[in-house]
Amino acid sequence: MKIIASQLIFNDSKKLWNFIKSYTGKSFQSIADGPVYDKYKNLTTEKHEKIEIWANNFGELALETTWNNRSTDITILWSDITDALRDTPNNKAPGADGVPSEVWKLVMAEPSPTSSLAKLIHKIINLMYDTGDIPQCLETSVVVP
């Protein structure tokens, strides 16, 4: 108990979570040391072979030329957004912005984005999708134990 109390008092959430995970037997286990399949579905556990497999895999991805496929030039539909909002749980701690999910869910009943909030959500999400940029204010998360 002294360990937990100390970590709570000194606001050391990382050590606290690591202690809780190790105490409950749910500590993080890396999969980096696990076996890997090559492109012929042969399983290997040898480190140098795994490195070569990963290097070849990512090398082939870098040569991919279909990334500019016109079928990816779409916008996110309003129904996709409202479906995602519907799946967001209620009564959870808000993010760094302090806005609980119930506020975002106020626009779910709109068949198309008509309110100012709905239009803003739709525009921001599509802008992030189109540019691949996420505003810095949305990159912060808060872990509440």
PDB file of C-alpha atoms in Angstrom:
ATOM      1  CA  MET A   1       0.000   0.000   0.000  1.00  0.00           C
ATOM      2  CA  LYS A   2       2.918   2.355   0.667  1.00  0.00           C
ATOM      3  CA  ILE A   3       3.992   2.042  -2.971  1.00  0.00           C
ATOM      4  CA  ILE A   4       0.543   2.982  -4.268  1.00  0.00           C
ATOM      5  CA  ALA A   5       0.185   5.840  -1.775  1.00  0.00           C
ATOM      6  CA  SER A   6       3.588   7.228  -2.726  1.00  0.00           C
ATOM      7  CA  GLN A   7       2.807   7.076  -6.431  1.00  0.00           C
ATOM      8  CA  LEU A   8      -0.542   8.779  -5.878  1.00  0.00           C
ATOM      9  CA  ILE A   9       0.937  11.501  -3.667  1.00  0.00           C
ATOM     10  CA  PHE A  10       3.748  12.274  -6.111  1.00  0.00           C
ATOM     11  CA  ASN A  11       1.421  12.027  -9.118  1.00  0.00           C
ATOM     12  CA  ASP A  12       3.540   9.323 -10.768  1.00  0.00           C
ATOM     13  CA  SER A  13       0.813   7.691 -12.856  1.00  0.00           C
ATOM     14  CA  LYS A  14       3.221   5.730 -15.054  1.00  0.00           C
ATOM     15  CA  LYS A  15       4.795   3.899 -12.112  1.00  0.00           C
ATOM     16  CA  LEU A  16       1.363   3.426 -10.549  1.00  0.00           C
ATOM     17  CA  TRP A  17      -0.068   1.788 -13.670  1.00  0.00           C
ATOM     18  CA  ASN A  18       3.033  -0.381 -14.077  1.00  0.00           C
ATOM     19  CA  PHE A  19       2.672  -1.537 -10.467  1.00  0.00           C
ATOM     20  CA  ILE A  20      -1.046  -2.264 -10.892  1.00  0.00           C
ATOM     21  CA  LYS A  21      -0.434  -4.198 -14.106  1.00  0.00           C
ATOM     22  CA  SER A  22       2.377  -6.275 -12.606  1.00  0.00           C
ATOM     23  CA  TYR A  23       0.382  -6.904  -9.408  1.00  0.00           C
ATOM     24  CA  THR A  24      -2.669  -8.096 -11.366  1.00  0.00           C
ATOM     25  CA  GLY A  25      -0.617 -10.124 -13.831  1.00  0.00           C
ATOM     26  CA  LYS A  26      -1.634  -7.941 -16.759  1.00  0.00           C
ATOM     27  CA  SER A  27       1.749  -6.428 -17.457  1.00  0.00           C
ATOM     28  CA  PHE A  28       2.635  -5.420 -20.986  1.00  0.00           C
ATOM     29  CA  GLN A  29       4.280  -8.105 -23.052  1.00  0.00           C
ATOM     30  CA  SER A  30       6.130  -7.114 -26.184  1.00  0.00           C
ATOM     31  CA  ILE A  31       5.265  -8.962 -29.377  1.00  0.00           C
ATOM     32  CA  ALA A  32       8.458  -7.739 -31.043  1.00  0.00           C
ATOM     33  CA  ASP A  33      10.244 -10.950 -30.067  1.00  0.00           C
ATOM     34  CA  GLY A  34       7.542 -13.183 -31.519  1.00  0.00           C
ATOM     35  CA  PRO A  35       7.742 -15.215 -34.719  1.00  0.00           C
ATOM     36  CA  VAL A  36       7.214 -13.647 -38.153  1.00  0.00           C
ATOM     37  CA  TYR A  37       5.856 -15.071 -41.413  1.00  0.00           C
ATOM     38  CA  ASP A  38       7.723 -14.355 -44.613  1.00  0.00           C
ATOM     39  CA  LYS A  39       5.877 -13.729 -47.895  1.00  0.00           C
ATOM     40  CA  TYR A  40       5.803 -17.494 -48.545  1.00  0.00           C
ATOM     41  CA  LYS A  41       4.098 -18.102 -45.171  1.00  0.00           C
ATOM     42  CA  ASN A  42       7.213 -19.658 -43.629  1.00  0.00           C
ATOM     43  CA  LEU A  43       7.468 -18.967 -39.907  1.00  0.00           C
ATOM     44  CA  THR A  44      10.796 -17.770 -38.514  1.00  0.00           C
ATOM     45  CA  THR A  45      12.060 -16.818 -35.085  1.00  0.00           C
ATOM     46  CA  GLU A  46      15.639 -15.953 -36.039  1.00  0.00           C
ATOM     47  CA  LYS A  47      16.344 -12.284 -35.344  1.00  0.00           C
ATOM     48  CA  HIS A  48      18.378 -11.593 -38.508  1.00  0.00           C
ATOM     49  CA  GLU A  49      15.724 -13.297 -40.686  1.00  0.00           C
ATOM     50  CA  LYS A  50      12.931 -11.290 -39.029  1.00  0.00           C
ATOM     51  CA  ILE A  51      14.837  -8.059 -39.659  1.00  0.00           C
ATOM     52  CA  GLU A  52      15.212  -8.988 -43.323  1.00  0.00           C
ATOM     53  CA  ILE A  53      11.508  -9.885 -43.612  1.00  0.00           C
ATOM     54  CA  TRP A  54      10.452  -6.555 -42.090  1.00  0.00           C
ATOM     55  CA  ALA A  55      12.922  -4.606 -44.243  1.00  0.00           C
ATOM     56  CA  ASN A  56      11.578  -6.291 -47.394  1.00  0.00           C
ATOM     57  CA  ASN A  57       7.979  -5.728 -46.323  1.00  0.00           C
ATOM     58  CA  PHE A  58       8.407  -2.020 -45.659  1.00  0.00           C
ATOM     59  CA  GLY A  59      10.598  -1.643 -48.751  1.00  0.00           C
ATOM     60  CA  GLU A  60       7.759  -3.014 -50.891  1.00  0.00           C
ATOM     61  CA  LEU A  61       5.287  -0.686 -49.197  1.00  0.00           C
ATOM     62  CA  ALA A  62       7.517   2.282 -50.018  1.00  0.00           C
ATOM     63  CA  LEU A  63       7.406   1.323 -53.702  1.00  0.00           C
ATOM     64  CA  GLU A  64       3.588   1.176 -53.717  1.00  0.00           C
ATOM     65  CA  THR A  65       2.204   3.384 -56.495  1.00  0.00           C
ATOM     66  CA  THR A  66      -1.539   3.003 -55.936  1.00  0.00           C
ATOM     67  CA  TRP A  67      -1.600   5.297 -52.915  1.00  0.00           C
ATOM     68  CA  ASN A  68      -2.960   8.078 -55.097  1.00  0.00           C
ATOM     69  CA  ASN A  69      -5.963   6.006 -56.051  1.00  0.00           C
ATOM     70  CA  ARG A  70      -8.912   8.277 -56.842  1.00  0.00           C
ATOM     71  CA  SER A  71     -11.245   6.016 -54.845  1.00  0.00           C
ATOM     72  CA  THR A  72      -9.614   7.375 -51.686  1.00  0.00           C
ATOM     73  CA  ASP A  73     -10.557  10.937 -52.627  1.00  0.00           C
ATOM     74  CA  ILE A  74     -13.803  10.828 -50.693  1.00  0.00           C
ATOM     75  CA  THR A  75     -15.180  12.778 -47.787  1.00  0.00           C
ATOM     76  CA  ILE A  76     -16.307  11.346 -44.503  1.00  0.00           C
ATOM     77  CA  LEU A  77     -20.074  11.122 -44.501  1.00  0.00           C
ATOM     78  CA  TRP A  78     -22.162  12.730 -41.793  1.00  0.00           C
ATOM     79  CA  SER A  79     -23.706   9.321 -41.085  1.00  0.00           C
ATOM     80  CA  ASP A  80     -20.198   7.942 -40.384  1.00  0.00           C
ATOM     81  CA  ILE A  81     -19.652  10.676 -37.820  1.00  0.00           C
ATOM     82  CA  THR A  82     -23.005  10.186 -36.097  1.00  0.00           C
ATOM     83  CA  ASP A  83     -22.439   6.407 -36.009  1.00  0.00           C
ATOM     84  CA  ALA A  84     -19.077   6.978 -34.314  1.00  0.00           C
ATOM     85  CA  LEU A  85     -20.649   9.407 -31.854  1.00  0.00           C
ATOM     86  CA  ARG A  86     -23.385   6.883 -31.088  1.00  0.00           C
ATOM     87  CA  ASP A  87     -20.695   4.333 -30.158  1.00  0.00           C
ATOM     88  CA  THR A  88     -18.961   6.783 -27.818  1.00  0.00           C
ATOM     89  CA  PRO A  89     -19.720   5.873 -24.184  1.00  0.00           C
ATOM     90  CA  ASN A  90     -21.543   8.264 -21.870  1.00  0.00           C
ATOM     91  CA  ASN A  91     -20.547   9.247 -18.341  1.00  0.00           C
ATOM     92  CA  LYS A  92     -16.824   9.105 -19.028  1.00  0.00           C
ATOM     93  CA  ALA A  93     -14.209  11.685 -18.143  1.00  0.00           C
ATOM     94  CA  PRO A  94     -13.835  14.376 -20.812  1.00  0.00           C
ATOM     95  CA  GLY A  95     -10.660  14.794 -22.812  1.00  0.00           C
ATOM     96  CA  ALA A  96      -8.089  17.555 -22.391  1.00  0.00           C
ATOM     97  CA  ASP A  97     -10.586  20.010 -23.893  1.00  0.00           C
ATOM     98  CA  GLY A  98     -12.923  19.423 -20.934  1.00  0.00           C
ATOM     99  CA  VAL A  99     -15.883  18.695 -23.214  1.00  0.00           C
ATOM    100  CA  PRO A 100     -17.762  15.501 -22.283  1.00  0.00           C
ATOM    101  CA  SER A 101     -18.928  13.185 -25.054  1.00  0.00           C
ATOM    102  CA  GLU A 102     -22.547  14.023 -24.267  1.00  0.00           C
ATOM    103  CA  VAL A 103     -21.981  17.511 -25.714  1.00  0.00           C
ATOM    104  CA  TRP A 104     -20.656  16.109 -28.998  1.00  0.00           C
ATOM    105  CA  LYS A 105     -23.632  13.749 -29.107  1.00  0.00           C
ATOM    106  CA  LEU A 106     -26.081  16.664 -29.242  1.00  0.00           C
ATOM    107  CA  VAL A 107     -25.730  16.644 -33.043  1.00  0.00           C
ATOM    108  CA  MET A 108     -26.462  12.921 -33.524  1.00  0.00           C
ATOM    109  CA  ALA A 109     -30.128  13.398 -34.363  1.00  0.00           C
ATOM    110  CA  GLU A 110     -29.397  15.732 -37.260  1.00  0.00           C
ATOM    111  CA  PRO A 111     -29.872  13.879 -40.580  1.00  0.00           C
ATOM    112  CA  SER A 112     -27.348  16.283 -42.111  1.00  0.00           C
ATOM    113  CA  PRO A 113     -25.059  18.825 -40.457  1.00  0.00           C
ATOM    114  CA  THR A 114     -27.368  21.807 -40.022  1.00  0.00           C
ATOM    115  CA  SER A 115     -26.465  23.309 -36.634  1.00  0.00           C
ATOM    116  CA  SER A 116     -23.292  25.335 -36.219  1.00  0.00           C
ATOM    117  CA  LEU A 117     -21.763  22.625 -34.014  1.00  0.00           C
ATOM    118  CA  ALA A 118     -22.567  19.862 -36.521  1.00  0.00           C
ATOM    119  CA  LYS A 119     -21.140  21.866 -39.425  1.00  0.00           C
ATOM    120  CA  LEU A 120     -17.980  22.564 -37.445  1.00  0.00           C
ATOM    121  CA  ILE A 121     -17.497  18.903 -36.462  1.00  0.00           C
ATOM    122  CA  HIS A 122     -18.080  17.742 -40.041  1.00  0.00           C
ATOM    123  CA  LYS A 123     -15.703  20.331 -41.489  1.00  0.00           C
ATOM    124  CA  ILE A 124     -12.892  19.667 -38.984  1.00  0.00           C
ATOM    125  CA  ILE A 125     -13.072  15.879 -39.362  1.00  0.00           C
ATOM    126  CA  ASN A 126     -12.977  16.074 -43.164  1.00  0.00           C
ATOM    127  CA  LEU A 127     -10.154  18.620 -43.061  1.00  0.00           C
ATOM    128  CA  MET A 128      -8.123  16.274 -40.841  1.00  0.00           C
ATOM    129  CA  TYR A 129      -8.889  13.369 -43.180  1.00  0.00           C
ATOM    130  CA  ASP A 130      -7.996  15.316 -46.332  1.00  0.00           C
ATOM    131  CA  THR A 131      -4.746  16.795 -45.019  1.00  0.00           C
ATOM    132  CA  GLY A 132      -3.657  14.061 -42.622  1.00  0.00           C
ATOM    133  CA  ASP A 133      -3.009  16.755 -40.010  1.00  0.00           C
ATOM    134  CA  ILE A 134      -4.483  16.585 -36.531  1.00  0.00           C
ATOM    135  CA  PRO A 135      -4.660  19.886 -34.633  1.00  0.00           C
ATOM    136  CA  GLN A 136      -2.230  19.906 -31.732  1.00  0.00           C
ATOM    137  CA  CYS A 137      -5.055  20.606 -29.282  1.00  0.00           C
ATOM    138  CA  LEU A 138      -6.601  17.228 -30.219  1.00  0.00           C
ATOM    139  CA  GLU A 139      -3.378  15.253 -29.777  1.00  0.00           C
ATOM    140  CA  THR A 140      -3.380  15.399 -25.984  1.00  0.00           C
ATOM    141  CA  SER A 141      -5.068  12.700 -23.958  1.00  0.00           C
ATOM    142  CA  VAL A 142      -5.722  12.464 -20.254  1.00  0.00           C
ATOM    143  CA  VAL A 143      -5.564   9.177 -18.361  1.00  0.00           C
ATOM    144  CA  VAL A 144      -7.839   9.082 -15.348  1.00  0.00           C
ATOM    145  CA  PRO A 145      -7.175   6.064 -13.107  1.00  0.00           C
TER     146      PRO A 145
END
